[in-house]
PDB file of C-alpha atoms in Angstrom:
ATOM      1  CA  MET A  28      -7.779  65.860 -73.076  1.00 43.00           C
ATOM      2  CA  LYS A  29     -10.740  66.729 -75.128  1.00 43.00           C
ATOM      3  CA  LYS A  30     -11.593  63.928 -77.661  1.00 44.00           C
ATOM      4  CA  PRO A  31     -12.213  65.053 -81.291  1.00 46.00           C
ATOM      5  CA  SER A  32     -15.878  64.874 -82.325  1.00 45.00           C
ATOM      6  CA  SER A  33     -16.966  62.329 -84.882  1.00 44.00           C
ATOM      7  CA  ALA A  34     -17.523  64.902 -87.389  1.00 44.00           C
ATOM      8  CA  HIS A  35     -13.758  66.089 -86.999  1.00 43.00           C
ATOM      9  CA  LYS A  36     -12.535  62.567 -87.210  1.00 42.00           C
ATOM     10  CA  SER A  37     -14.443  62.007 -90.639  1.00 42.00           C
ATOM     11  CA  ASN A  38     -13.069  65.209 -91.975  1.00 45.00           C
ATOM     12  CA  THR A  39      -9.451  64.289 -91.069  1.00 42.00           C
ATOM     13  CA  ASN A  40      -9.785  60.776 -92.469  1.00 46.00           C
ATOM     14  CA  ARG A  41     -11.488  61.976 -95.703  1.00 48.00           C
ATOM     15  CA  LYS A  42      -9.338  61.369 -98.823  1.00 51.00           C
ATOM     16  CA  VAL A  43      -8.231  64.693-100.259  1.00 51.00           C
ATOM     17  CA  LYS A  44      -8.934  64.982-103.966  1.00 61.00           C
ATOM     18  CA  PRO A  45      -6.264  66.510-106.240  1.00 60.00           C
ATOM     19  CA  ILE A  46      -6.852  70.149-107.289  1.00 55.00           C
ATOM     20  CA  ALA A  47      -7.315  70.628-111.025  1.00 56.00           C
ATOM     21  CA  ALA A  48      -5.199  73.391-112.598  1.00 68.00           C
ATOM     22  CA  GLY A  49      -6.915  73.272-115.906  1.00 83.00           C
ATOM     23  CA  GLU A  50      -9.532  71.700-118.176  1.00 86.00           C
ATOM     24  CA  VAL A  51      -9.793  70.607-121.784  1.00 90.00           C
ATOM     25  CA  ARG A  52     -12.946  69.791-123.784  1.00 93.00           C
ATOM     26  CA  ILE A  53     -13.783  66.589-125.599  1.00 95.00           C
ATOM     27  CA  ILE A  54     -14.551  67.699-129.170  1.00 95.00           C
ATOM     28  CA  GLY A  55     -16.551  64.799-130.691  1.00 95.00           C
ATOM     29  CA  GLY A  56     -18.628  61.769-130.078  1.00 96.00           C
ATOM     30  CA  GLN A  57     -20.952  60.826-127.242  1.00 96.00           C
ATOM     31  CA  PHE A  58     -19.045  62.942-124.728  1.00 96.00           C
ATOM     32  CA  LYS A  59     -18.762  65.978-126.939  1.00 96.00           C
ATOM     33  CA  ARG A  60     -18.382  69.271-125.070  1.00 94.00           C
ATOM     34  CA  ARG A  61     -17.803  67.349-121.752  1.00 95.00           C
ATOM     35  CA  VAL A  62     -14.686  68.512-119.931  1.00 92.00           C
ATOM     36  CA  VAL A  63     -11.853  66.584-118.340  1.00 92.00           C
ATOM     37  CA  ARG A  64      -9.485  68.162-115.885  1.00 88.00           C
ATOM     38  CA  PHE A  65      -5.638  67.972-115.051  1.00 85.00           C
ATOM     39  CA  VAL A  66      -3.400  68.909-112.463  1.00 83.00           C
ATOM     40  CA  ASP A  67      -0.260  71.288-112.585  1.00 69.00           C
ATOM     41  CA  ALA A  68       2.418  68.956-113.512  1.00 62.00           C
ATOM     42  CA  GLU A  69       5.716  69.493-115.510  1.00 61.00           C
ATOM     43  CA  GLY A  70       5.404  68.718-119.068  1.00 54.00           C
ATOM     44  CA  LEU A  71       1.699  68.097-118.882  1.00 63.00           C
ATOM     45  CA  ARG A  72      -0.102  69.921-121.874  1.00 66.00           C
ATOM     46  CA  PRO A  73      -3.135  68.440-123.608  1.00 72.00           C
ATOM     47  CA  THR A  74      -3.055  67.993-127.290  1.00 79.00           C
ATOM     48  CA  PRO A  75      -4.693  71.233-128.833  1.00 81.00           C
ATOM     49  CA  ASP A  76      -8.180  71.076-130.238  1.00 87.00           C
ATOM     50  CA  ARG A  77      -7.174  71.720-133.749  1.00 90.00           C
ATOM     51  CA  LEU A  78      -4.625  68.918-133.784  1.00 92.00           C
ATOM     52  CA  ARG A  79      -7.022  66.584-132.057  1.00 92.00           C
ATOM     53  CA  GLU A  80      -9.575  67.192-134.671  1.00 94.00           C
ATOM     54  CA  THR A  81      -7.109  66.380-137.301  1.00 95.00           C
ATOM     55  CA  LEU A  82      -5.940  63.247-135.579  1.00 96.00           C
ATOM     56  CA  PHE A  83      -9.477  61.740-135.188  1.00 96.00           C
ATOM     57  CA  ASN A  84     -10.328  62.669-138.691  1.00 96.00           C
ATOM     58  CA  TRP A  85      -7.411  60.405-139.696  1.00 97.00           C
ATOM     59  CA  LEU A  86      -8.913  57.680-137.420  1.00 97.00           C
ATOM     60  CA  ILE A  87     -12.376  57.849-138.467  1.00 95.00           C
ATOM     61  CA  SER A  88     -12.518  54.508-139.995  1.00 95.00           C
ATOM     62  CA  ASP A  89     -10.303  52.687-137.396  1.00 97.00           C
ATOM     63  CA  ILE A  90     -11.530  53.860-134.125  1.00 97.00           C
ATOM     64  CA  HIS A  91     -14.641  51.818-133.675  1.00 97.00           C
ATOM     65  CA  ASP A  92     -14.242  48.828-131.334  1.00 97.00           C
ATOM     66  CA  ALA A  93     -10.433  49.678-131.027  1.00 98.00           C
ATOM     67  CA  GLN A  94      -8.201  48.559-128.106  1.00 97.00           C
ATOM     68  CA  VAL A  95      -6.326  51.759-127.225  1.00 98.00           C
ATOM     69  CA  LEU A  96      -3.242  52.863-125.236  1.00 98.00           C
ATOM     70  CA  ASP A  97      -2.794  56.300-123.880  1.00 97.00           C
ATOM     71  CA  SER A  98       0.725  55.775-122.792  1.00 96.00           C
ATOM     72  CA  CYS A  99       1.530  59.145-121.257  1.00 93.00           C
ATOM     73  CA  ALA A 100      -2.181  60.030-120.546  1.00 94.00           C
ATOM     74  CA  GLY A 101      -1.819  63.460-118.735  1.00 91.00           C
ATOM     75  CA  SER A 102      -5.330  64.841-118.930  1.00 91.00           C
ATOM     76  CA  GLY A 103      -6.383  61.623-120.716  1.00 94.00           C
ATOM     77  CA  VAL A 104      -8.113  63.622-123.381  1.00 95.00           C
ATOM     78  CA  LEU A 105      -6.726  61.608-126.303  1.00 96.00           C
ATOM     79  CA  GLY A 106      -8.006  58.172-124.608  1.00 97.00           C
ATOM     80  CA  PHE A 107     -11.323  59.799-123.588  1.00 97.00           C
ATOM     81  CA  GLU A 108     -11.952  61.143-127.034  1.00 97.00           C
ATOM     82  CA  ALA A 109     -11.302  57.655-128.451  1.00 98.00           C
ATOM     83  CA  LEU A 110     -13.783  56.203-126.182  1.00 98.00           C
ATOM     84  CA  SER A 111     -16.129  58.992-126.937  1.00 98.00           C
ATOM     85  CA  ARG A 112     -15.982  58.035-130.593  1.00 97.00           C
ATOM     86  CA  GLY A 113     -16.496  54.290-130.251  1.00 97.00           C
ATOM     87  CA  ALA A 114     -13.187  52.710-129.124  1.00 98.00           C
ATOM     88  CA  ALA A 115     -13.977  49.534-127.076  1.00 97.00           C
ATOM     89  CA  HIS A 116     -11.379  49.860-124.395  1.00 97.00           C
ATOM     90  CA  CYS A 117      -8.535  52.400-123.322  1.00 98.00           C
ATOM     91  CA  THR A 118      -5.581  51.662-121.075  1.00 97.00           C
ATOM     92  CA  PHE A 119      -4.512  54.975-119.490  1.00 97.00           C
ATOM     93  CA  ILE A 120      -0.865  54.974-118.033  1.00 97.00           C
ATOM     94  CA  GLU A 121       0.105  58.137-116.081  1.00 94.00           C
ATOM     95  CA  MET A 122       3.209  58.723-114.034  1.00 92.00           C
ATOM     96  CA  HIS A 123       2.035  61.435-111.626  1.00 91.00           C
ATOM     97  CA  ALA A 124      -0.129  59.809-108.858  1.00 93.00           C
ATOM     98  CA  ALA A 125      -2.344  62.897-108.554  1.00 91.00           C
ATOM     99  CA  GLN A 126      -3.164  63.089-112.288  1.00 92.00           C
ATOM    100  CA  ALA A 127      -3.797  59.358-112.317  1.00 94.00           C
ATOM    101  CA  GLN A 128      -6.416  59.907-109.565  1.00 94.00           C
ATOM    102  CA  MET A 129      -7.860  62.808-111.712  1.00 93.00           C
ATOM    103  CA  LEU A 130      -8.197  60.375-114.606  1.00 96.00           C
ATOM    104  CA  ARG A 131     -10.167  58.063-112.291  1.00 96.00           C
ATOM    105  CA  GLN A 132     -12.330  61.085-111.417  1.00 94.00           C
ATOM    106  CA  SER A 133     -12.829  61.892-115.039  1.00 95.00           C
ATOM    107  CA  ALA A 134     -13.861  58.365-115.984  1.00 97.00           C
ATOM    108  CA  GLU A 135     -16.382  58.439-113.084  1.00 96.00           C
ATOM    109  CA  MET A 136     -17.751  61.871-114.161  1.00 95.00           C
ATOM    110  CA  LEU A 137     -18.276  60.576-117.673  1.00 96.00           C
ATOM    111  CA  ARG A 138     -19.919  57.280-116.152  1.00 96.00           C
ATOM    112  CA  LEU A 139     -17.595  55.004-118.143  1.00 96.00           C
ATOM    113  CA  ASP A 140     -18.230  51.274-117.669  1.00 94.00           C
ATOM    114  CA  SER A 141     -15.496  49.610-115.594  1.00 92.00           C
ATOM    115  CA  ASP A 142     -14.712  47.207-118.358  1.00 95.00           C
ATOM    116  CA  SER A 143     -14.162  49.991-121.007  1.00 97.00           C
ATOM    117  CA  HIS A 144     -10.873  51.287-119.326  1.00 97.00           C
ATOM    118  CA  GLN A 145      -8.268  51.087-116.760  1.00 96.00           C
ATOM    119  CA  VAL A 146      -6.047  53.594-115.222  1.00 97.00           C
ATOM    120  CA  ILE A 147      -2.440  52.525-114.177  1.00 97.00           C
ATOM    121  CA  GLN A 148      -0.113  54.827-112.322  1.00 96.00           C
ATOM    122  CA  GLY A 149       3.557  54.317-113.273  1.00 96.00           C
ATOM    123  CA  THR A 150       5.797  54.872-116.109  1.00 95.00           C
ATOM    124  CA  ALA A 151       4.758  53.383-119.479  1.00 95.00           C
ATOM    125  CA  GLU A 152       8.023  51.409-119.889  1.00 94.00           C
ATOM    126  CA  GLN A 153       7.541  49.717-116.441  1.00 94.00           C
ATOM    127  CA  VAL A 154       3.751  49.063-116.654  1.00 96.00           C
ATOM    128  CA  LEU A 155       3.999  47.618-120.360  1.00 96.00           C
ATOM    129  CA  GLN A 156       6.352  45.022-119.079  1.00 94.00           C
ATOM    130  CA  GLN A 157       3.757  43.558-116.485  1.00 92.00           C
ATOM    131  CA  LYS A 158       1.914  40.876-118.411  1.00 86.00           C
ATOM    132  CA  GLN A 159      -0.760  40.822-115.672  1.00 86.00           C
ATOM    133  CA  LEU A 160      -1.745  44.544-116.414  1.00 88.00           C
ATOM    134  CA  VAL A 161      -1.395  44.515-120.183  1.00 89.00           C
ATOM    135  CA  THR A 162      -2.585  41.196-121.744  1.00 85.00           C
ATOM    136  CA  ARG A 163      -3.161  41.727-125.431  1.00 90.00           C
ATOM    137  CA  PRO A 164      -1.707  43.831-128.533  1.00 94.00           C
ATOM    138  CA  PHE A 165      -3.227  47.439-128.996  1.00 97.00           C
ATOM    139  CA  ASP A 166      -5.018  48.521-132.039  1.00 98.00           C
ATOM    140  CA  LEU A 167      -4.220  52.161-131.499  1.00 98.00           C
ATOM    141  CA  VAL A 168      -1.373  53.711-129.520  1.00 98.00           C
ATOM    142  CA  PHE A 169      -1.051  57.319-128.473  1.00 98.00           C
ATOM    143  CA  ILE A 170       2.487  58.410-127.647  1.00 96.00           C
ATOM    144  CA  ASP A 171       2.489  62.119-126.375  1.00 91.00           C
ATOM    145  CA  PRO A 172       5.067  62.473-123.630  1.00 89.00           C
ATOM    146  CA  PRO A 173       6.834  65.629-122.423  1.00 84.00           C
ATOM    147  CA  TYR A 174       8.778  66.609-125.586  1.00 80.00           C
ATOM    148  CA  ALA A 175      12.181  67.170-123.922  1.00 76.00           C
ATOM    149  CA  GLU A 176      12.377  63.663-122.531  1.00 78.00           C
ATOM    150  CA  ASP A 177      12.157  61.663-125.891  1.00 82.00           C
ATOM    151  CA  LEU A 178      10.343  58.935-123.933  1.00 91.00           C
ATOM    152  CA  TRP A 179       8.643  57.798-127.187  1.00 94.00           C
ATOM    153  CA  GLN A 180      11.595  55.670-127.956  1.00 95.00           C
ATOM    154  CA  PRO A 181      11.766  53.497-124.867  1.00 96.00           C
ATOM    155  CA  ILE A 182       7.968  53.275-124.932  1.00 97.00           C
ATOM    156  CA  LEU A 183       7.896  52.067-128.569  1.00 97.00           C
ATOM    157  CA  THR A 184      10.671  49.617-127.715  1.00 96.00           C
ATOM    158  CA  THR A 185       8.921  48.087-124.789  1.00 96.00           C
ATOM    159  CA  LEU A 186       5.768  47.773-127.008  1.00 97.00           C
ATOM    160  CA  PHE A 187       7.860  45.985-129.594  1.00 96.00           C
ATOM    161  CA  THR A 188       9.589  43.698-127.318  1.00 94.00           C
ATOM    162  CA  GLN A 189       6.735  42.844-125.272  1.00 95.00           C
ATOM    163  CA  ASP A 190       4.514  42.087-128.532  1.00 94.00           C
ATOM    164  CA  LEU A 191       2.060  44.710-127.834  1.00 96.00           C
ATOM    165  CA  ILE A 192       2.118  46.091-131.292  1.00 96.00           C
ATOM    166  CA  ASN A 193       1.962  44.455-134.575  1.00 94.00           C
ATOM    167  CA  THR A 194       1.608  45.542-138.349  1.00 94.00           C
ATOM    168  CA  ASP A 195      -2.034  46.405-137.916  1.00 95.00           C
ATOM    169  CA  THR A 196      -1.417  48.784-134.889  1.00 97.00           C
ATOM    170  CA  LEU A 197      -1.729  52.509-135.582  1.00 98.00           C
ATOM    171  CA  ILE A 198       0.907  54.477-133.678  1.00 98.00           C
ATOM    172  CA  TYR A 199       0.242  58.278-133.158  1.00 97.00           C
ATOM    173  CA  LEU A 200       3.325  60.186-132.190  1.00 97.00           C
ATOM    174  CA  GLU A 201       3.586  63.795-131.170  1.00 93.00           C
ATOM    175  CA  ALA A 202       6.851  65.706-130.650  1.00 92.00           C
ATOM    176  CA  ASP A 203       8.467  69.186-131.185  1.00 90.00           C
ATOM    177  CA  LYS A 204      10.400  67.917-134.207  1.00 91.00           C
ATOM    178  CA  ASP A 205      10.119  65.459-137.153  1.00 93.00           C
ATOM    179  CA  LEU A 206      11.017  62.057-135.869  1.00 93.00           C
ATOM    180  CA  GLY A 207      11.586  60.444-139.409  1.00 93.00           C
ATOM    181  CA  GLU A 208      15.257  59.808-139.096  1.00 94.00           C
ATOM    182  CA  GLN A 209      15.092  58.640-135.467  1.00 95.00           C
ATOM    183  CA  LEU A 210      12.229  56.213-136.407  1.00 96.00           C
ATOM    184  CA  SER A 211      14.495  54.758-139.115  1.00 95.00           C
ATOM    185  CA  GLN A 212      17.164  54.302-136.622  1.00 95.00           C
ATOM    186  CA  LEU A 213      14.872  52.637-134.163  1.00 96.00           C
ATOM    187  CA  ALA A 214      13.552  50.294-136.856  1.00 95.00           C
ATOM    188  CA  ALA A 215      17.046  49.196-137.393  1.00 94.00           C
ATOM    189  CA  ILE A 216      17.430  48.342-133.889  1.00 93.00           C
ATOM    190  CA  PHE A 217      14.252  46.336-133.877  1.00 93.00           C
ATOM    191  CA  ASN A 218      15.587  44.405-136.871  1.00 92.00           C
ATOM    192  CA  THR A 219      18.828  43.654-134.854  1.00 89.00           C
ATOM    193  CA  LEU A 220      16.794  42.321-131.956  1.00 88.00           C
ATOM    194  CA  LEU A 221      14.666  40.153-134.482  1.00 86.00           C
ATOM    195  CA  ALA A 222      17.724  38.714-136.067  1.00 83.00           C
ATOM    196  CA  ALA A 223      19.319  37.909-132.460  1.00 82.00           C
ATOM    197  CA  GLN A 224      16.052  36.336-131.415  1.00 79.00           C
ATOM    198  CA  LYS A 225      15.340  34.185-134.546  1.00 71.00           C
ATOM    199  CA  GLY A 226      18.989  33.324-135.450  1.00 66.00           C
ATOM    200  CA  ASP A 227      18.421  34.255-139.024  1.00 65.00           C
ATOM    201  CA  GLU A 228      17.608  37.379-141.191  1.00 65.00           C
ATOM    202  CA  PRO A 229      14.099  38.163-140.817  1.00 64.00           C
ATOM    203  CA  GLN A 230      12.083  40.524-143.011  1.00 72.00           C
ATOM    204  CA  THR A 231      12.979  44.196-142.637  1.00 89.00           C
ATOM    205  CA  LEU A 232      10.903  46.340-140.347  1.00 93.00           C
ATOM    206  CA  TYR A 233      10.170  49.904-141.110  1.00 96.00           C
ATOM    207  CA  PHE A 234       7.974  52.698-139.826  1.00 97.00           C
ATOM    208  CA  ASP A 235       5.598  53.744-142.575  1.00 97.00           C
ATOM    209  CA  CYS A 236       4.270  57.323-142.043  1.00 97.00           C
ATOM    210  CA  LEU A 237       0.472  57.216-143.011  1.00 97.00           C
ATOM    211  CA  LYS A 238      -0.247  60.869-141.980  1.00 97.00           C
ATOM    212  CA  GLN A 239       1.689  63.830-140.757  1.00 97.00           C
ATOM    213  CA  THR A 240       0.826  67.403-139.877  1.00 95.00           C
ATOM    214  CA  LYS A 241       2.532  70.428-138.068  1.00 92.00           C
ATOM    215  CA  VAL A 242       0.572  72.846-135.790  1.00 89.00           C
ATOM    216  CA  GLY A 243       2.806  75.618-134.503  1.00 86.00           C
ATOM    217  CA  GLN A 244       5.873  73.810-133.205  1.00 86.00           C
ATOM    218  CA  VAL A 245       4.289  70.498-132.775  1.00 89.00           C
ATOM    219  CA  VAL A 246       4.810  67.618-135.387  1.00 93.00           C
ATOM    220  CA  ALA A 247       2.322  64.902-135.226  1.00 95.00           C
ATOM    221  CA  GLY A 248       2.174  61.692-137.139  1.00 96.00           C
ATOM    222  CA  LEU A 249       0.379  58.464-137.671  1.00 98.00           C
ATOM    223  CA  TYR A 250       2.394  55.299-138.348  1.00 98.00           C
ATOM    224  CA  ARG A 251       2.479  51.663-138.698  1.00 97.00           C
ATOM    225  CA  LEU A 252       5.392  49.267-138.043  1.00 96.00           C
ATOM    226  CA  LEU A 253       5.615  47.309-141.268  1.00 96.00           C
ATOM    227  CA  SER A 254       7.714  44.487-142.734  1.00 91.00           C
ATOM    228  CA  SER A 255       9.229  44.553-146.231  1.00 84.00           C
TER     229      SER A 255
END
């Protein structure tokens, strides 16, 4: 039997890169006009430019040196935009393995320092429970999951129970509906958890809506979890 040539061996052993299905442009900061790419995955739809511009106008005085979480990263454009505008570090969490690899390629293309980011493949709820992977509270959290799955609720709950958010943390939520009533219900659950944990009646937690906008069918808001 004829043995394969060394060239053939190297081709078959070469790691296949995921094929990009689309791309989105960073709109501000040091990486302005640079492009990051994403694969064709169900529910993956980057935040539109118009909405992203509004969001980072909201964050203009808070982004510098921030510790950022992009919890359902997708293309990663929110996290890369934050790094472009002066954030100190971003943790990207992405469920789809091919897209997680695409995020690593985007970080390499942007020549990001290794200590400025980490890309973790998995669901946000599972990853955020692993203390060896996520070690400190975040200053800014992006929660932009596939709208139909309502993943923002278990993600916020995990962040709360793992002490990864505090009253200074800015929380960006993007959905296809106003989340005000559901956030009130979630805050009530947090209060019950606190009461059970402390054995007395703690201060009442609530979500304070700092900013909100609607672009087409998308409702986006910036929140803090405060105590009264």
